[in-house]
Amino acid sequence: MAQQEPNLDEVVLGQEVGGARVITLNRPRQLNGISDRVVYLLAQFLEKWEKDEDAKLVIFKGAGRAFSAGGDLKMFYEGKSDDSCLEVVYRMYWLCYHIHTYKKTTVSLVNGVVMGGGAAMVAPLKFAVVTEKTVFATPEASVGLHTDCSFSYIHSRLPGYLGEYLALTGARLNAKEMISAGLATHFVPSEKLEELEKRLLNMNTSDESAVRAVIEEFSTDVQPDEESILNKLPTINKCFSAETVEDIIKAFESEASVDGNQWIAPVLKGMRRSSPTALKITLRSIREGRNQSLPECLKKEFRLTMNILRSVISGDVYEGIRALSIDKDNAPKWNPATLEDVKNEDIDRVFQPFSSEQELHVPSDDSNRWSGKYEDTSYAKLSQ
């Protein structure tokens, strides 16, 4: 098949080269933030290529200095007075299911920032290639959101209680740490990434062993640095296995006084600046995720996000986005202001199931694999 030239102004570029298919997130000025148009186009390409017998390999990459910094926060802020963001949230979580279960061989080339929803196009893939420029984080609680886009499923399956730690602190991992934690598969120096991509484009095979062999020609075995958080898992497990956020912070404070634990104080400072409501929602979501399937996690995350965006128990998400992205004063005023003031019954409310027709609909089996689209929901019918 001849190479097809994409529309270079589009926010997602879809390229077909032989048996390879390439998705390029193309909002470099916005660090490839995920907008409604981005999600729509991603789903279009992925469905088309999964059904295309000539498509053997799908590659994900980002234009510019980021892979993707995650959801477009200003989009959420601008939709705060109505349910205008419901469609993009539904489409994104529905898409996350299909990325996790995609039928073609997938490779992500991650050369820069990858956060939140952007990482949902990295961690679930068969091959996730990272470089010395890669930085990963799930910082949603710091802006009043929760760890979403399937990360209540992913984080709850990381070693020990690392998932709770990453979700509650928004801590960043480098490429070596991502590989050690199981969030990426291969480290390739950034100067070799272009040559690796060329080799992958010329492969014309879906054979995972062959793809792995090519990546390993370019990859280097790496281990986390001595000071890495991955080498502090015993302390993390001791603290972040506690039942409540309050107990986690109390245990973490206690450990901070132990010699060699100077790294804890700045982490604690960051946690205390996060939304108390978001921290409690996030912890419960990760904990539930340990015993939930991928569809159950995504359905739960959809409820949580919509209840948060609808300010059912708190408007913290809009205060958090205001402080970070609108006024940029980095001084959010959370309501409630303390963990002790967050009521358990309020947290219970945002976890309550929706009616069956209002839930996220993910396929029950492969025979109707691409069903459940937003267009077919009661939400779409109501908006017509």
mmCIF file of C-alpha atoms in Angstrom:
data_model
loop_
_atom_site.group_PDB
_atom_site.id
_atom_site.type_symbol
_atom_site.label_atom_id
_atom_site.label_comp_id
_atom_site.label_asym_id
_atom_site.label_seq_id
_atom_site.Cartn_x
_atom_site.Cartn_y
_atom_site.Cartn_z
ATOM 1 C CA MET A 1 0.000 0.000 0.000
ATOM 2 C CA ALA A 2 1.333 3.434 -0.881
ATOM 3 C CA GLN A 3 1.987 5.872 1.915
ATOM 4 C CA GLN A 4 -1.028 8.101 2.520
ATOM 5 C CA GLU A 5 -0.360 11.748 3.318
ATOM 6 C CA PRO A 6 -2.381 12.910 6.344
ATOM 7 C CA ASN A 7 -3.903 16.342 6.878
ATOM 8 C CA LEU A 8 -1.049 17.920 8.828
ATOM 9 C CA ASP A 9 -3.359 20.430 10.548
ATOM 10 C CA GLU A 10 -5.501 17.725 12.186
ATOM 11 C CA VAL A 11 -5.141 17.049 15.928
ATOM 12 C CA VAL A 12 -4.548 13.342 15.297
ATOM 13 C CA LEU A 13 -2.692 12.144 12.217
ATOM 14 C CA GLY A 14 -3.362 8.671 10.868
ATOM 15 C CA GLN A 15 -0.747 7.277 8.513
ATOM 16 C CA GLU A 16 -0.682 4.004 6.606
ATOM 17 C CA VAL A 17 2.684 2.650 5.477
ATOM 18 C CA GLY A 18 2.637 -0.898 4.173
ATOM 19 C CA GLY A 19 1.342 -3.053 7.005
ATOM 20 C CA ALA A 20 2.087 -0.386 9.602
ATOM 21 C CA ARG A 21 -0.366 2.182 10.886
ATOM 22 C CA VAL A 22 0.810 5.279 12.768
ATOM 23 C CA ILE A 23 -1.181 7.491 15.121
ATOM 24 C CA THR A 24 0.479 10.829 15.850
ATOM 25 C CA LEU A 25 -1.025 13.027 18.557
ATOM 26 C CA ASN A 26 -0.652 16.422 16.909
ATOM 27 C CA ARG A 27 -1.305 19.235 19.386
ATOM 28 C CA PRO A 28 2.308 20.015 20.276
ATOM 29 C CA ARG A 29 1.594 23.492 21.668
ATOM 30 C CA GLN A 30 -0.899 21.936 24.091
ATOM 31 C CA LEU A 31 1.503 19.068 24.913
ATOM 32 C CA ASN A 32 -0.848 16.841 22.904
ATOM 33 C CA GLY A 33 -3.661 17.315 25.403
ATOM 34 C CA ILE A 34 -6.672 15.095 24.846
ATOM 35 C CA SER A 35 -9.668 17.021 23.476
ATOM 36 C CA ASP A 36 -13.026 15.789 22.207
ATOM 37 C CA ARG A 37 -11.714 15.830 18.621
ATOM 38 C CA VAL A 38 -8.635 13.837 19.614
ATOM 39 C CA VAL A 39 -10.739 11.097 21.210
ATOM 40 C CA TYR A 40 -13.144 10.968 18.264
ATOM 41 C CA LEU A 41 -10.346 10.562 15.712
ATOM 42 C CA LEU A 42 -8.457 7.993 17.798
ATOM 43 C CA ALA A 43 -11.540 5.787 17.922
ATOM 44 C CA GLN A 44 -12.137 6.184 14.179
ATOM 45 C CA PHE A 45 -8.611 5.116 13.283
ATOM 46 C CA LEU A 46 -8.410 2.251 15.758
ATOM 47 C CA GLU A 47 -11.715 0.699 14.726
ATOM 48 C CA LYS A 48 -10.875 1.029 11.033
ATOM 49 C CA TRP A 49 -7.428 -0.513 11.436
ATOM 50 C CA GLU A 50 -8.514 -3.362 13.695
ATOM 51 C CA LYS A 51 -10.944 -4.421 10.959
ATOM 52 C CA ASP A 52 -8.334 -3.964 8.188
ATOM 53 C CA GLU A 53 -6.612 -7.271 7.351
ATOM 54 C CA ASP A 54 -3.718 -5.366 5.787
ATOM 55 C CA ALA A 55 -2.971 -3.562 9.061
ATOM 56 C CA LYS A 56 -0.369 -5.522 11.002
ATOM 57 C CA LEU A 57 1.136 -3.096 13.490
ATOM 58 C CA VAL A 58 -0.171 0.123 15.111
ATOM 59 C CA ILE A 59 2.321 2.704 16.394
ATOM 60 C CA PHE A 60 1.396 5.568 18.759
ATOM 61 C CA LYS A 61 3.571 8.681 19.089
ATOM 62 C CA GLY A 62 3.315 12.378 19.939
ATOM 63 C CA ALA A 63 4.426 15.447 17.998
ATOM 64 C CA GLY A 64 6.844 17.825 19.710
ATOM 65 C CA ARG A 65 8.309 17.468 23.193
ATOM 66 C CA ALA A 66 5.437 15.528 24.765
ATOM 67 C CA PHE A 67 3.688 12.252 24.084
ATOM 68 C CA SER A 68 0.539 13.521 25.825
ATOM 69 C CA ALA A 69 0.007 15.521 29.012
ATOM 70 C CA GLY A 70 -3.483 14.008 29.387
ATOM 71 C CA GLY A 71 -6.953 15.533 29.354
ATOM 72 C CA ASP A 72 -7.467 19.126 28.240
ATOM 73 C CA LEU A 73 -8.255 20.772 31.589
ATOM 74 C CA LYS A 74 -9.489 24.020 30.052
ATOM 75 C CA MET A 75 -12.041 22.023 28.075
ATOM 76 C CA PHE A 76 -13.456 20.715 31.358
ATOM 77 C CA TYR A 77 -13.434 24.185 32.903
ATOM 78 C CA GLU A 78 -15.308 25.714 29.984
ATOM 79 C CA GLY A 79 -17.972 23.004 30.278
ATOM 80 C CA LYS A 80 -18.572 23.496 33.993
ATOM 81 C CA SER A 81 -22.070 24.955 33.636
ATOM 82 C CA ASP A 82 -23.499 22.007 31.706
ATOM 83 C CA ASP A 83 -22.846 18.407 30.695
ATOM 84 C CA SER A 84 -20.930 19.374 27.555
ATOM 85 C CA CYS A 85 -17.931 17.240 28.562
ATOM 86 C CA LEU A 86 -20.015 14.107 29.059
ATOM 87 C CA GLU A 87 -19.512 13.044 25.445
ATOM 88 C CA VAL A 88 -15.702 13.251 25.513
ATOM 89 C CA VAL A 89 -15.553 11.465 28.886
ATOM 90 C CA TYR A 90 -17.793 8.663 27.636
ATOM 91 C CA ARG A 91 -15.858 8.317 24.393
ATOM 92 C CA MET A 92 -12.485 8.295 26.161
ATOM 93 C CA TYR A 93 -13.352 5.593 28.682
ATOM 94 C CA TRP A 94 -15.028 3.499 25.975
ATOM 95 C CA LEU A 95 -11.856 3.931 23.918
ATOM 96 C CA CYS A 96 -9.669 2.895 26.878
ATOM 97 C CA TYR A 97 -11.391 -0.485 26.874
ATOM 98 C CA HIS A 98 -10.541 -0.960 23.205
ATOM 99 C CA ILE A 99 -6.919 0.090 23.664
ATOM 100 C CA HIS A 100 -6.475 -2.463 26.459
ATOM 101 C CA THR A 101 -8.049 -5.221 24.364
ATOM 102 C CA TYR A 102 -6.846 -4.188 20.884
ATOM 103 C CA LYS A 103 -6.476 -7.090 18.457
ATOM 104 C CA LYS A 104 -3.445 -5.801 16.548
ATOM 105 C CA THR A 105 0.145 -5.574 17.761
ATOM 106 C CA THR A 106 0.713 -2.134 19.298
ATOM 107 C CA VAL A 107 3.802 -0.038 20.028
ATOM 108 C CA SER A 108 4.007 3.349 21.719
ATOM 109 C CA LEU A 109 7.070 5.553 21.200
ATOM 110 C CA VAL A 110 7.169 7.834 24.232
ATOM 111 C CA ASN A 111 9.770 10.593 24.026
ATOM 112 C CA GLY A 112 8.639 13.176 26.577
ATOM 113 C CA VAL A 113 5.858 13.892 29.045
ATOM 114 C CA VAL A 114 3.141 11.251 29.403
ATOM 115 C CA MET A 115 0.496 11.920 32.034
ATOM 116 C CA GLY A 116 -3.019 10.878 32.989
ATOM 117 C CA GLY A 117 -5.123 9.902 30.005
ATOM 118 C CA GLY A 118 -2.098 10.135 27.734
ATOM 119 C CA ALA A 119 -0.590 7.189 29.580
ATOM 120 C CA ALA A 120 -3.699 5.149 28.708
ATOM 121 C CA MET A 121 -2.121 4.925 25.240
ATOM 122 C CA VAL A 122 1.127 3.612 26.715
ATOM 123 C CA ALA A 123 0.761 1.335 29.747
ATOM 124 C CA PRO A 124 -1.783 -1.120 28.230
ATOM 125 C CA LEU A 125 0.125 -1.587 24.946
ATOM 126 C CA LYS A 126 2.066 -4.717 24.096
ATOM 127 C CA PHE A 127 5.224 -2.644 23.633
ATOM 128 C CA ALA A 128 5.865 0.725 25.297
ATOM 129 C CA VAL A 129 9.188 2.296 24.359
ATOM 130 C CA VAL A 130 10.475 5.096 26.608
ATOM 131 C CA THR A 131 13.568 7.322 26.498
ATOM 132 C CA GLU A 132 15.699 9.441 28.826
ATOM 133 C CA LYS A 133 13.238 12.282 28.114
ATOM 134 C CA THR A 134 10.155 10.387 29.296
ATOM 135 C CA VAL A 135 8.330 11.574 32.433
ATOM 136 C CA PHE A 136 5.208 9.792 33.717
ATOM 137 C CA ALA A 137 2.672 10.882 36.327
ATOM 138 C CA THR A 138 -0.991 10.604 37.309
ATOM 139 C CA PRO A 139 -1.506 13.951 39.105
ATOM 140 C CA GLU A 140 -5.302 14.176 38.875
ATOM 141 C CA ALA A 141 -5.974 14.440 42.630
ATOM 142 C CA SER A 142 -3.941 17.651 42.749
ATOM 143 C CA VAL A 143 -6.583 19.374 40.600
ATOM 144 C CA GLY A 144 -9.631 17.827 42.236
ATOM 145 C CA LEU A 145 -10.071 14.901 39.853
ATOM 146 C CA HIS A 146 -9.311 11.198 40.374
ATOM 147 C CA THR A 147 -6.998 8.670 38.737
ATOM 148 C CA ASP A 148 -8.994 7.665 35.661
ATOM 149 C CA CYS A 149 -8.719 6.466 32.038
ATOM 150 C CA SER A 150 -8.364 2.878 33.322
ATOM 151 C CA PHE A 151 -5.682 3.730 35.886
ATOM 152 C CA SER A 152 -7.767 2.486 38.809
ATOM 153 C CA TYR A 153 -7.244 -0.850 37.031
ATOM 154 C CA ILE A 154 -3.576 -0.302 36.102
ATOM 155 C CA HIS A 155 -2.376 1.247 39.367
ATOM 156 C CA SER A 156 -4.090 -1.350 41.505
ATOM 157 C CA ARG A 157 -1.982 -4.011 39.747
ATOM 158 C CA LEU A 158 1.419 -2.393 40.246
ATOM 159 C CA PRO A 159 3.904 -3.862 42.758
ATOM 160 C CA GLY A 160 2.793 -3.556 46.389
ATOM 161 C CA TYR A 161 1.080 -0.235 47.081
ATOM 162 C CA LEU A 162 2.990 1.730 44.457
ATOM 163 C CA GLY A 163 -0.281 2.457 42.660
ATOM 164 C CA GLU A 164 -1.798 4.154 45.683
ATOM 165 C CA TYR A 165 1.419 6.131 46.100
ATOM 166 C CA LEU A 166 1.473 7.349 42.477
ATOM 167 C CA ALA A 167 -2.239 8.203 42.504
ATOM 168 C CA LEU A 168 -2.281 10.075 45.816
ATOM 169 C CA THR A 169 1.004 11.949 45.451
ATOM 170 C CA GLY A 170 1.134 12.566 41.697
ATOM 171 C CA ALA A 171 4.781 11.471 41.911
ATOM 172 C CA ARG A 172 6.723 11.401 38.673
ATOM 173 C CA LEU A 173 8.554 8.379 37.307
ATOM 174 C CA ASN A 174 11.357 8.422 34.774
ATOM 175 C CA ALA A 175 11.786 5.846 32.023
ATOM 176 C CA LYS A 176 13.879 3.449 34.104
ATOM 177 C CA GLU A 177 11.262 3.511 36.845
ATOM 178 C CA MET A 178 8.399 2.991 34.395
ATOM 179 C CA ILE A 179 10.062 -0.173 33.127
ATOM 180 C CA SER A 180 10.791 -1.443 36.636
ATOM 181 C CA ALA A 181 7.159 -0.829 37.643
ATOM 182 C CA GLY A 182 5.759 -2.522 34.536
ATOM 183 C CA LEU A 183 4.367 0.662 32.964
ATOM 184 C CA ALA A 184 6.716 0.410 29.957
ATOM 185 C CA THR A 185 8.640 -2.400 28.278
ATOM 186 C CA HIS A 186 11.811 -1.024 26.634
ATOM 187 C CA PHE A 187 14.297 1.817 27.054
ATOM 188 C CA VAL A 188 15.672 3.251 23.802
ATOM 189 C CA PRO A 189 17.911 6.351 23.755
ATOM 190 C CA SER A 190 16.058 9.216 22.088
ATOM 191 C CA GLU A 191 18.653 9.568 19.325
ATOM 192 C CA LYS A 192 17.810 6.030 18.174
ATOM 193 C CA LEU A 193 14.028 6.450 18.203
ATOM 194 C CA GLU A 194 13.671 7.692 14.623
ATOM 195 C CA GLU A 195 15.699 4.783 13.263
ATOM 196 C CA LEU A 196 13.631 2.327 15.325
ATOM 197 C CA GLU A 197 10.436 3.784 13.906
ATOM 198 C CA LYS A 198 11.758 3.381 10.354
ATOM 199 C CA ARG A 199 12.533 -0.258 11.021
ATOM 200 C CA LEU A 200 9.082 -0.861 12.462
ATOM 201 C CA LEU A 201 7.431 0.806 9.461
ATOM 202 C CA ASN A 202 9.222 -1.580 7.123
ATOM 203 C CA MET A 203 8.360 -4.781 8.984
ATOM 204 C CA ASN A 204 4.937 -5.645 7.541
ATOM 205 C CA THR A 205 4.268 -8.213 10.244
ATOM 206 C CA SER A 206 2.107 -8.549 13.331
ATOM 207 C CA ASP A 207 4.354 -11.211 14.853
ATOM 208 C CA GLU A 208 5.094 -10.044 18.392
ATOM 209 C CA SER A 209 8.364 -11.934 18.617
ATOM 210 C CA ALA A 210 9.626 -10.254 15.452
ATOM 211 C CA VAL A 211 8.559 -6.814 16.693
ATOM 212 C CA ARG A 212 10.217 -7.446 20.057
ATOM 213 C CA ALA A 213 13.435 -8.534 18.350
ATOM 214 C CA VAL A 214 13.603 -5.308 16.343
ATOM 215 C CA ILE A 215 12.955 -3.135 19.412
ATOM 216 C CA GLU A 216 15.619 -5.041 21.343
ATOM 217 C CA GLU A 217 18.188 -4.200 18.653
ATOM 218 C CA PHE A 218 17.836 -0.590 19.800
ATOM 219 C CA SER A 219 16.991 -0.990 23.470
ATOM 220 C CA THR A 220 19.253 -0.913 26.509
ATOM 221 C CA ASP A 221 18.756 -2.772 29.776
ATOM 222 C CA VAL A 222 18.241 -0.261 32.583
ATOM 223 C CA GLN A 223 17.693 -0.312 36.324
ATOM 224 C CA PRO A 224 16.282 2.422 38.576
ATOM 225 C CA ASP A 225 18.864 4.744 40.131
ATOM 226 C CA GLU A 226 19.848 4.114 43.734
ATOM 227 C CA GLU A 227 17.680 6.982 44.995
ATOM 228 C CA SER A 228 14.646 5.868 42.985
ATOM 229 C CA ILE A 229 11.262 5.596 44.609
ATOM 230 C CA LEU A 230 11.203 2.003 43.343
ATOM 231 C CA ASN A 231 13.921 1.262 45.900
ATOM 232 C CA LYS A 232 11.736 2.675 48.678
ATOM 233 C CA LEU A 233 8.844 0.255 48.202
ATOM 234 C CA PRO A 234 9.085 -1.208 51.745
ATOM 235 C CA THR A 235 8.382 2.262 53.172
ATOM 236 C CA ILE A 236 5.682 2.967 50.598
ATOM 237 C CA ASN A 237 3.996 -0.373 51.290
ATOM 238 C CA LYS A 238 4.117 0.227 55.030
ATOM 239 C CA CYS A 239 2.415 3.623 54.730
ATOM 240 C CA PHE A 240 0.151 3.377 51.683
ATOM 241 C CA SER A 241 -1.401 0.080 52.732
ATOM 242 C CA ALA A 242 -3.227 1.981 55.485
ATOM 243 C CA GLU A 243 -7.003 2.001 55.253
ATOM 244 C CA THR A 244 -7.683 5.736 54.990
ATOM 245 C CA VAL A 245 -5.947 8.801 53.562
ATOM 246 C CA GLU A 246 -5.625 10.181 57.092
ATOM 247 C CA ASP A 247 -3.908 6.984 58.247
ATOM 248 C CA ILE A 248 -1.626 6.986 55.207
ATOM 249 C CA ILE A 249 -0.499 10.557 55.942
ATOM 250 C CA LYS A 250 -0.019 9.762 59.646
ATOM 251 C CA ALA A 251 2.142 6.737 58.838
ATOM 252 C CA PHE A 252 4.076 8.703 56.220
ATOM 253 C CA GLU A 253 4.716 11.503 58.718
ATOM 254 C CA SER A 254 6.068 8.957 61.175
ATOM 255 C CA GLU A 255 8.441 7.526 58.579
ATOM 256 C CA ALA A 256 9.651 11.016 57.630
ATOM 257 C CA SER A 257 11.501 11.261 60.941
ATOM 258 C CA VAL A 258 13.578 8.141 60.208
ATOM 259 C CA ASP A 259 17.156 8.737 59.063
ATOM 260 C CA GLY A 260 17.464 8.543 55.273
ATOM 261 C CA ASN A 261 13.833 9.446 54.654
ATOM 262 C CA GLN A 262 14.348 13.100 53.748
ATOM 263 C CA TRP A 263 12.561 12.380 50.458
ATOM 264 C CA ILE A 264 9.226 12.081 52.278
ATOM 265 C CA ALA A 265 8.777 15.721 53.395
ATOM 266 C CA PRO A 266 8.288 17.249 49.906
ATOM 267 C CA VAL A 267 5.967 14.381 48.949
ATOM 268 C CA LEU A 268 3.849 15.012 52.039
ATOM 269 C CA LYS A 269 3.761 18.718 51.232
ATOM 270 C CA GLY A 270 2.349 17.916 47.791
ATOM 271 C CA MET A 271 -0.282 15.569 49.207
ATOM 272 C CA ARG A 272 -1.461 18.212 51.668
ATOM 273 C CA ARG A 273 -1.950 20.673 48.791
ATOM 274 C CA SER A 274 -4.249 18.276 46.924
ATOM 275 C CA SER A 275 -8.032 18.267 47.159
ATOM 276 C CA PRO A 276 -9.096 16.335 50.285
ATOM 277 C CA THR A 277 -12.210 15.122 48.479
ATOM 278 C CA ALA A 278 -10.213 13.996 45.441
ATOM 279 C CA LEU A 279 -7.708 12.141 47.623
ATOM 280 C CA LYS A 280 -10.473 10.170 49.322
ATOM 281 C CA ILE A 281 -12.217 9.357 46.033
ATOM 282 C CA THR A 282 -8.910 8.335 44.463
ATOM 283 C CA LEU A 283 -7.879 6.002 47.280
ATOM 284 C CA ARG A 284 -11.231 4.240 47.334
ATOM 285 C CA SER A 285 -11.206 3.884 43.537
ATOM 286 C CA ILE A 286 -7.740 2.279 43.498
ATOM 287 C CA ARG A 287 -8.689 -0.013 46.378
ATOM 288 C CA GLU A 288 -11.867 -1.122 44.634
ATOM 289 C CA GLY A 289 -9.879 -1.583 41.440
ATOM 290 C CA ARG A 290 -7.859 -4.359 43.074
ATOM 291 C CA ASN A 291 -10.959 -6.556 42.946
ATOM 292 C CA GLN A 292 -12.580 -5.205 39.773
ATOM 293 C CA SER A 293 -12.332 -6.198 36.128
ATOM 294 C CA LEU A 294 -11.312 -3.672 33.474
ATOM 295 C CA PRO A 295 -14.963 -3.005 32.455
ATOM 296 C CA GLU A 296 -15.968 -2.571 36.101
ATOM 297 C CA CYS A 297 -13.129 -0.095 36.666
ATOM 298 C CA LEU A 298 -14.046 1.935 33.584
ATOM 299 C CA LYS A 299 -17.734 2.056 34.486
ATOM 300 C CA LYS A 300 -16.853 3.186 38.009
ATOM 301 C CA GLU A 301 -14.455 5.836 36.674
ATOM 302 C CA PHE A 302 -17.147 7.163 34.350
ATOM 303 C CA ARG A 303 -19.543 7.616 37.286
ATOM 304 C CA LEU A 304 -16.861 9.289 39.369
ATOM 305 C CA THR A 305 -15.789 11.704 36.649
ATOM 306 C CA MET A 306 -19.324 12.724 35.768
ATOM 307 C CA ASN A 307 -20.251 13.225 39.432
ATOM 308 C CA ILE A 308 -17.109 15.290 39.947
ATOM 309 C CA LEU A 309 -17.726 17.412 36.837
ATOM 310 C CA ARG A 310 -21.336 17.887 37.951
ATOM 311 C CA SER A 311 -20.089 19.085 41.368
ATOM 312 C CA VAL A 312 -22.365 16.558 43.080
ATOM 313 C CA ILE A 313 -20.495 16.829 46.383
ATOM 314 C CA SER A 314 -17.817 19.452 45.679
ATOM 315 C CA GLY A 315 -16.706 21.952 43.047
ATOM 316 C CA ASP A 316 -13.045 21.230 43.762
ATOM 317 C CA VAL A 317 -12.244 20.207 40.180
ATOM 318 C CA TYR A 318 -13.050 23.681 38.860
ATOM 319 C CA GLU A 319 -11.165 25.358 41.691
ATOM 320 C CA GLY A 320 -8.187 23.112 40.991
ATOM 321 C CA ILE A 321 -8.198 23.828 37.259
ATOM 322 C CA ARG A 322 -8.644 27.543 37.937
ATOM 323 C CA ALA A 323 -5.605 27.593 40.216
ATOM 324 C CA LEU A 324 -3.418 25.549 37.856
ATOM 325 C CA SER A 325 -4.470 26.546 34.343
ATOM 326 C CA ILE A 326 -6.701 29.640 34.389
ATOM 327 C CA ASP A 327 -5.469 32.138 37.003
ATOM 328 C CA LYS A 328 -2.286 30.119 37.562
ATOM 329 C CA ASP A 329 -1.963 31.256 41.180
ATOM 330 C CA ASN A 330 -1.407 27.673 42.383
ATOM 331 C CA ALA A 331 -3.459 28.493 45.467
ATOM 332 C CA PRO A 332 -6.655 26.429 45.298
ATOM 333 C CA LYS A 333 -9.222 26.866 48.061
ATOM 334 C CA TRP A 334 -10.693 23.412 48.549
ATOM 335 C CA ASN A 335 -14.177 22.824 49.922
ATOM 336 C CA PRO A 336 -14.179 20.934 52.247
ATOM 337 C CA ALA A 337 -10.739 22.225 53.207
ATOM 338 C CA THR A 338 -9.588 19.262 55.308
ATOM 339 C CA LEU A 339 -9.737 15.476 55.112
ATOM 340 C CA GLU A 340 -11.620 15.376 58.417
ATOM 341 C CA ASP A 341 -14.400 17.517 56.937
ATOM 342 C CA VAL A 342 -15.019 15.191 53.985
ATOM 343 C CA LYS A 343 -18.048 13.075 54.866
ATOM 344 C CA ASN A 344 -17.993 9.360 54.137
ATOM 345 C CA GLU A 345 -21.605 9.488 52.988
ATOM 346 C CA ASP A 346 -20.644 12.083 50.362
ATOM 347 C CA ILE A 347 -17.895 9.827 49.035
ATOM 348 C CA ASP A 348 -20.442 6.998 48.927
ATOM 349 C CA ARG A 349 -22.717 9.141 46.749
ATOM 350 C CA VAL A 350 -20.239 9.570 43.896
ATOM 351 C CA PHE A 351 -19.657 5.804 43.745
ATOM 352 C CA GLN A 352 -23.352 4.945 43.392
ATOM 353 C CA PRO A 353 -24.206 3.144 40.115
ATOM 354 C CA PHE A 354 -26.147 5.029 37.466
ATOM 355 C CA SER A 355 -29.262 3.575 35.883
ATOM 356 C CA SER A 356 -28.365 0.909 33.318
ATOM 357 C CA GLU A 357 -29.015 3.188 30.358
ATOM 358 C CA GLN A 358 -26.768 5.909 31.814
ATOM 359 C CA GLU A 359 -23.786 3.672 32.539
ATOM 360 C CA LEU A 360 -20.721 3.401 30.310
ATOM 361 C CA HIS A 361 -21.394 0.555 27.863
ATOM 362 C CA VAL A 362 -18.384 -1.612 27.047
ATOM 363 C CA PRO A 363 -18.704 -4.746 24.902
ATOM 364 C CA SER A 364 -19.506 -7.994 26.667
ATOM 365 C CA ASP A 365 -17.761 -10.140 24.050
ATOM 366 C CA ASP A 366 -15.937 -9.921 20.726
ATOM 367 C CA SER A 367 -19.048 -10.470 18.635
ATOM 368 C CA ASN A 368 -20.212 -6.924 19.397
ATOM 369 C CA ARG A 369 -16.761 -5.539 20.095
ATOM 370 C CA TRP A 370 -17.288 -2.022 18.698
ATOM 371 C CA SER A 371 -20.797 -1.568 20.107
ATOM 372 C CA GLY A 372 -21.732 0.804 22.928
ATOM 373 C CA LYS A 373 -20.643 3.942 21.094
ATOM 374 C CA TYR A 374 -21.739 7.305 22.441
ATOM 375 C CA GLU A 375 -23.971 7.800 19.397
ATOM 376 C CA ASP A 376 -26.077 4.829 20.498
ATOM 377 C CA THR A 377 -26.572 5.928 24.111
ATOM 378 C CA SER A 378 -29.477 7.655 25.798
ATOM 379 C CA TYR A 379 -27.154 10.620 26.325
ATOM 380 C CA ALA A 380 -26.807 11.202 22.582
ATOM 381 C CA LYS A 381 -30.559 10.887 22.039
ATOM 382 C CA LEU A 382 -31.232 13.464 24.747
ATOM 383 C CA SER A 383 -28.796 15.950 23.185
ATOM 384 C CA GLN A 384 -30.386 15.758 19.729
#
